[in-house]
CSV table of C-alpha atoms in Angstrom, one decimal:
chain,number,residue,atom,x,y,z
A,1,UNK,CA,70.6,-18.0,-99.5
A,2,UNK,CA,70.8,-21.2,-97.6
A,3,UNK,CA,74.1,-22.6,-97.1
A,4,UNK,CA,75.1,-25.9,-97.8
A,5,UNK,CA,78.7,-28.1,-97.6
A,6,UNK,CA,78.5,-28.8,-101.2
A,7,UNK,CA,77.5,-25.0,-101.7
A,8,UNK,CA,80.6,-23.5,-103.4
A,9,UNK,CA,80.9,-19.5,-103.3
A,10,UNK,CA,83.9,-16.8,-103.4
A,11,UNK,CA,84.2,-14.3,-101.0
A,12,UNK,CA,87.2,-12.5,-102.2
A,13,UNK,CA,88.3,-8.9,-101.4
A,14,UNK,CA,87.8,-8.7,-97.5
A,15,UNK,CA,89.8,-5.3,-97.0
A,16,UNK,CA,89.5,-4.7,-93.0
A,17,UNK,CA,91.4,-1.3,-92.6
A,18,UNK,CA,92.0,-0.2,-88.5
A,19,UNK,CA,91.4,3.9,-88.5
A,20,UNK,CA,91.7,6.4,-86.5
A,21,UNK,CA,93.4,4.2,-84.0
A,22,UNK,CA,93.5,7.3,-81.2
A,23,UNK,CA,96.7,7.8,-79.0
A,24,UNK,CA,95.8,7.3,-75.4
A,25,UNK,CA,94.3,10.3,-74.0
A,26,UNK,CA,95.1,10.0,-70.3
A,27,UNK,CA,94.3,11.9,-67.4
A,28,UNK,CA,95.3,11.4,-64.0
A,29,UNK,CA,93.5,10.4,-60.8
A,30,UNK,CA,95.2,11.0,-57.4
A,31,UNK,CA,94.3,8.5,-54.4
A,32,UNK,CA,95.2,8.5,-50.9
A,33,UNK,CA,97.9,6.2,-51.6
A,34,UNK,CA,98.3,5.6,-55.0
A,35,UNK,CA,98.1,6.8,-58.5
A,36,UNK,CA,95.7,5.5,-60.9
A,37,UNK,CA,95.6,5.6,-64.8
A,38,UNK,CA,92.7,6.4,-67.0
A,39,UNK,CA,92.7,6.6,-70.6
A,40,UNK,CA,90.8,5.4,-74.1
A,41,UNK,CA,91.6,3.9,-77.1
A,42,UNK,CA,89.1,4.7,-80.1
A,43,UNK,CA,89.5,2.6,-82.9
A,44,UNK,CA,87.7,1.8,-86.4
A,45,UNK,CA,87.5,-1.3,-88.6
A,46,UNK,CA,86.1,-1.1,-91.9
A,47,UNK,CA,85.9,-4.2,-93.9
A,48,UNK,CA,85.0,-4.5,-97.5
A,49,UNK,CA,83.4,-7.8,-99.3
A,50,UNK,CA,83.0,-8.5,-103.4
A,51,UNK,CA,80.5,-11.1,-103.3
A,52,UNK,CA,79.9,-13.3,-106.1
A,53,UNK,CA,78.0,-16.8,-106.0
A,54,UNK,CA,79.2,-19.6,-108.0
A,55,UNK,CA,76.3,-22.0,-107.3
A,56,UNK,CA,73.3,-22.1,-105.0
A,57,UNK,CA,72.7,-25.1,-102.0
A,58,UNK,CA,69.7,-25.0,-100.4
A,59,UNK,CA,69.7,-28.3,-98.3
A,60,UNK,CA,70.5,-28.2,-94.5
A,61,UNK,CA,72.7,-30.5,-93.0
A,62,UNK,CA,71.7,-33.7,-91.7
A,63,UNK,CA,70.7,-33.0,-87.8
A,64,UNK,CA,70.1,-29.5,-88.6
A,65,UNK,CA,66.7,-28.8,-90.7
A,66,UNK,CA,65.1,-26.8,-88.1
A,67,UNK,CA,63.8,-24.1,-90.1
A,68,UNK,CA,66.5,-21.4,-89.0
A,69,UNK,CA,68.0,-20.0,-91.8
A,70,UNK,CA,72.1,-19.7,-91.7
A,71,UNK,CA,72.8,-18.3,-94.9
A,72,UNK,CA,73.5,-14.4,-96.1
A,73,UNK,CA,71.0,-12.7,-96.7
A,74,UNK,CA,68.6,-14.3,-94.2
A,75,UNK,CA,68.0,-14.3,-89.6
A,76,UNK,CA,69.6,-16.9,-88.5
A,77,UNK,CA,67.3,-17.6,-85.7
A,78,UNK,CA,69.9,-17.9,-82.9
A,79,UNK,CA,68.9,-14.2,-81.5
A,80,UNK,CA,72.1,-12.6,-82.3
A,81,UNK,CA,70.8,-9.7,-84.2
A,82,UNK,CA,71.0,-9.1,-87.8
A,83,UNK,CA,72.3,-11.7,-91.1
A,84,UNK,CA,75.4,-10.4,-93.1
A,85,UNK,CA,73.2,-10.5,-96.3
A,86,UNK,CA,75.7,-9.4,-99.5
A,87,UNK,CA,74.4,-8.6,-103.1
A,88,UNK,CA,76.4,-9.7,-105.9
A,89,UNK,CA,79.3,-7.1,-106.3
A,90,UNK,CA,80.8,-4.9,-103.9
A,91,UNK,CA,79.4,-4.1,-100.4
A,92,UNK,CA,80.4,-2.9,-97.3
A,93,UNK,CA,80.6,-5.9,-95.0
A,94,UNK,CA,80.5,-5.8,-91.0
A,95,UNK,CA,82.5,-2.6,-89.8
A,96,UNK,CA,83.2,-2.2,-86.2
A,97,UNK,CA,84.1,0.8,-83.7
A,98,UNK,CA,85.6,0.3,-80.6
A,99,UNK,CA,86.2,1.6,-77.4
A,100,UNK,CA,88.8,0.9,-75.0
A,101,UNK,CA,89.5,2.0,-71.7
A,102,UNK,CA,91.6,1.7,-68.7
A,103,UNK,CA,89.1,2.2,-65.6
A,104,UNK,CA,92.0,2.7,-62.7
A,105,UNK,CA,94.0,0.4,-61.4
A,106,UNK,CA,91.3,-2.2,-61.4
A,107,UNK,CA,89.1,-2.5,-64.5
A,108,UNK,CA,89.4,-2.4,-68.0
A,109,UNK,CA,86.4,-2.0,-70.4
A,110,UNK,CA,85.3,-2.3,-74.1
A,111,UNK,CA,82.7,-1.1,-75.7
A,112,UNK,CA,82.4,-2.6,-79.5
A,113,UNK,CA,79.6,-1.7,-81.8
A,114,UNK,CA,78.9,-3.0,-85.0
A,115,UNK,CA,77.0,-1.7,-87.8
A,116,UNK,CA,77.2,-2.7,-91.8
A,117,UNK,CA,74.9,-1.1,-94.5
A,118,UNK,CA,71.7,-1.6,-92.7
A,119,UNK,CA,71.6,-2.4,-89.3
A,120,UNK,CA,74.0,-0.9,-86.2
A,121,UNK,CA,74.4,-3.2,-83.1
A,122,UNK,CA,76.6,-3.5,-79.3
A,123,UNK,CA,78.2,-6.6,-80.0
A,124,UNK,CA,79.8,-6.2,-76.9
A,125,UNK,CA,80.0,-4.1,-74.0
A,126,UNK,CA,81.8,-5.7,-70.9
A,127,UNK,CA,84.2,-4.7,-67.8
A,128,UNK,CA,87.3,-7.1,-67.0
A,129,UNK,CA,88.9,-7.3,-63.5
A,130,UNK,CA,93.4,-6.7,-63.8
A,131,UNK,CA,94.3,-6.9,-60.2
A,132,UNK,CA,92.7,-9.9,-58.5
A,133,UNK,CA,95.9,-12.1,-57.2
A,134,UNK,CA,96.8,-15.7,-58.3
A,135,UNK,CA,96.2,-15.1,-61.9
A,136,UNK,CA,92.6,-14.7,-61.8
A,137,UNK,CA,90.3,-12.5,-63.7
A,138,UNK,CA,86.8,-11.5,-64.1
A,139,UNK,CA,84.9,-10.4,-67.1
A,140,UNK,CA,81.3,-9.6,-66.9
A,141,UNK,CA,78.9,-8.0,-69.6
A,142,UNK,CA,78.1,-8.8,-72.7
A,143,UNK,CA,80.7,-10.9,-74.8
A,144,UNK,CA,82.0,-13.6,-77.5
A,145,UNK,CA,82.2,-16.8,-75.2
A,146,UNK,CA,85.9,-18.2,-75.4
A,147,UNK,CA,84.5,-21.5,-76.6
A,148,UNK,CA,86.7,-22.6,-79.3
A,149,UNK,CA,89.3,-20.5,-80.9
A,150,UNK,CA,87.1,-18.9,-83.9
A,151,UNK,CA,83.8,-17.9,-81.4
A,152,UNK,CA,85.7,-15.4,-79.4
A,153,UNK,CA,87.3,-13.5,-82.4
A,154,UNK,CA,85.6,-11.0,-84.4
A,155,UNK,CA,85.9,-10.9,-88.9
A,156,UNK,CA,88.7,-9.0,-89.1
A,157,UNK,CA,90.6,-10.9,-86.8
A,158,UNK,CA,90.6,-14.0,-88.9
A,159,UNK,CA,92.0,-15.2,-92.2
A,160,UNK,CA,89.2,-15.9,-93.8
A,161,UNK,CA,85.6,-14.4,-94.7
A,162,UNK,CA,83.3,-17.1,-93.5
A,163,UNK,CA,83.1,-18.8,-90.2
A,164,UNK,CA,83.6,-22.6,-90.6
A,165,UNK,CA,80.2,-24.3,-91.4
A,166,UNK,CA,80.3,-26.4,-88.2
A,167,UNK,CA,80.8,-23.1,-86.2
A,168,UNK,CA,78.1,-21.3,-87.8
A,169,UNK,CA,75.4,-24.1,-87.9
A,170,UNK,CA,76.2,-24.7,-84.1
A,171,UNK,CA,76.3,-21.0,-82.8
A,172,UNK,CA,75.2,-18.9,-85.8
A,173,UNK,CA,76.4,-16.2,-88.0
A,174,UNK,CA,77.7,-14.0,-85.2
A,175,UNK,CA,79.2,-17.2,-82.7
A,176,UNK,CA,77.6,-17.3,-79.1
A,177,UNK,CA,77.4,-14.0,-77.9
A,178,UNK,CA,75.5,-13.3,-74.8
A,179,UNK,CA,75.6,-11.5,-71.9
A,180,UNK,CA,76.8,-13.1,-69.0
A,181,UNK,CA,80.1,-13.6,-66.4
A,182,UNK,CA,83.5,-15.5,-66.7
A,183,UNK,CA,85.8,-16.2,-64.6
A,184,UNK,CA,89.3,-17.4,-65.7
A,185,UNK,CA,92.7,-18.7,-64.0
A,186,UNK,CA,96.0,-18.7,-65.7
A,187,UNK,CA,98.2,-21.5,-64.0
A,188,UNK,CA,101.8,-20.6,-62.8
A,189,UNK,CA,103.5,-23.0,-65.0
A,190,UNK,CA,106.1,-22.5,-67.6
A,191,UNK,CA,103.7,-24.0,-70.3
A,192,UNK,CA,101.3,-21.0,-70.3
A,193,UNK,CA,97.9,-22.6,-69.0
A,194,UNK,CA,94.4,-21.4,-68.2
A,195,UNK,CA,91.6,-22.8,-67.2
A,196,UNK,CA,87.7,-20.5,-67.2
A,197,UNK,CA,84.1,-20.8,-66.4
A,198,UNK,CA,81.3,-18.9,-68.4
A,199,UNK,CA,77.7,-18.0,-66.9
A,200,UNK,CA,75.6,-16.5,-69.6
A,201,UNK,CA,71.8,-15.4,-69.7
A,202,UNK,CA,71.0,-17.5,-73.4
């Protein structure tokens, strides 16, 4: 189904439950002149949707009839990988399980993979730096770009079902998500403060 501003539906019921959130297992890794922590956090989010369409839009909004379809149940054309298509009733909506690790001293990575009733997905897989000096940090991989505050948060982080219309018809169903480098700076200031470049492939 297309979606539409004047499109009115109720997503009601979102239920995103963290499991098996694993204690750090943790071994240790002796150096010359240091020791260095490894360890992983295994997590899983299951989120559950009742559906149920009060009315159906199919018009596009003005500036953006360009035959990519937005709505559930359909691509949305922005290479992302798969829709979020509900039937009317209860369905399992987009679940998630993650990996987290400390790499050393030096890295950390995720590992996230999604998957809902039909299709499994990495939605991201990336390495961040955690000892460069001067605040820096480096994360390379493939992630949700930090543009905007909803883009580089995944469903069960927010408060709401949808993404808001002007996020989804600009980036898509699943935000701008690409593979890529950034490079942040947090200034030393009292106000906390940073300031980041992104390089991605799309």
């Amino acid at each position: 189904m297309k979606r539409t501003p004047i499109a009115r539906e109720t997503l009601a019921g979102m239920a995103a439950l963290a499991l098996a959130s694993a204690g750090t297992a943790q071994a240790q890794w002796s150096g010359d002149d240091q020791d260095r922590e490894w360890g992983i956090d295994v997590s899983l989010i299951l989120e559950g949707v009742y559906f149920n369409t009060l009315s159906k839009g199919i018009d596009e909004p003005a500036g953006f009839a360009d035959g990519h379809d937005h709505g559930h149940g359909h691509d949305h054309g922005h290479g992302h990988g798969h829709d979020h298509g509900f039937d009317e009733g209860f369905n399992l909506g987009h679940s998630e399980l993650v990996f987290e690790a400390s790499l050393g001293d030096l890295l950390d990575g995720v590992l996230m993979i999604g998957f809902d009733e039909d299709h499994v997905e990495v939605e991201e897989a990336y390495l961040t730096t955690r000892a460069l000096p001067a605040g820096f940090q480096v994360k390379a991989g493939k992630f949700l770009s930090d543009i905007g505050y909803i883009n580089s948060r995944h469903v069960h982080d927010w408060d709401f079902v949808d993404r808001p219309l002007v996020n989804e018809y600009l980036f898509g169903d699943h935000g701008l998500q690409e593979t890529g480098v950034q490079a942040t700076w947090v200034a030393p200031t009292e106000t906390y403060t940073q300031l980041g470049v992104e390089l991605l492939q799309g």
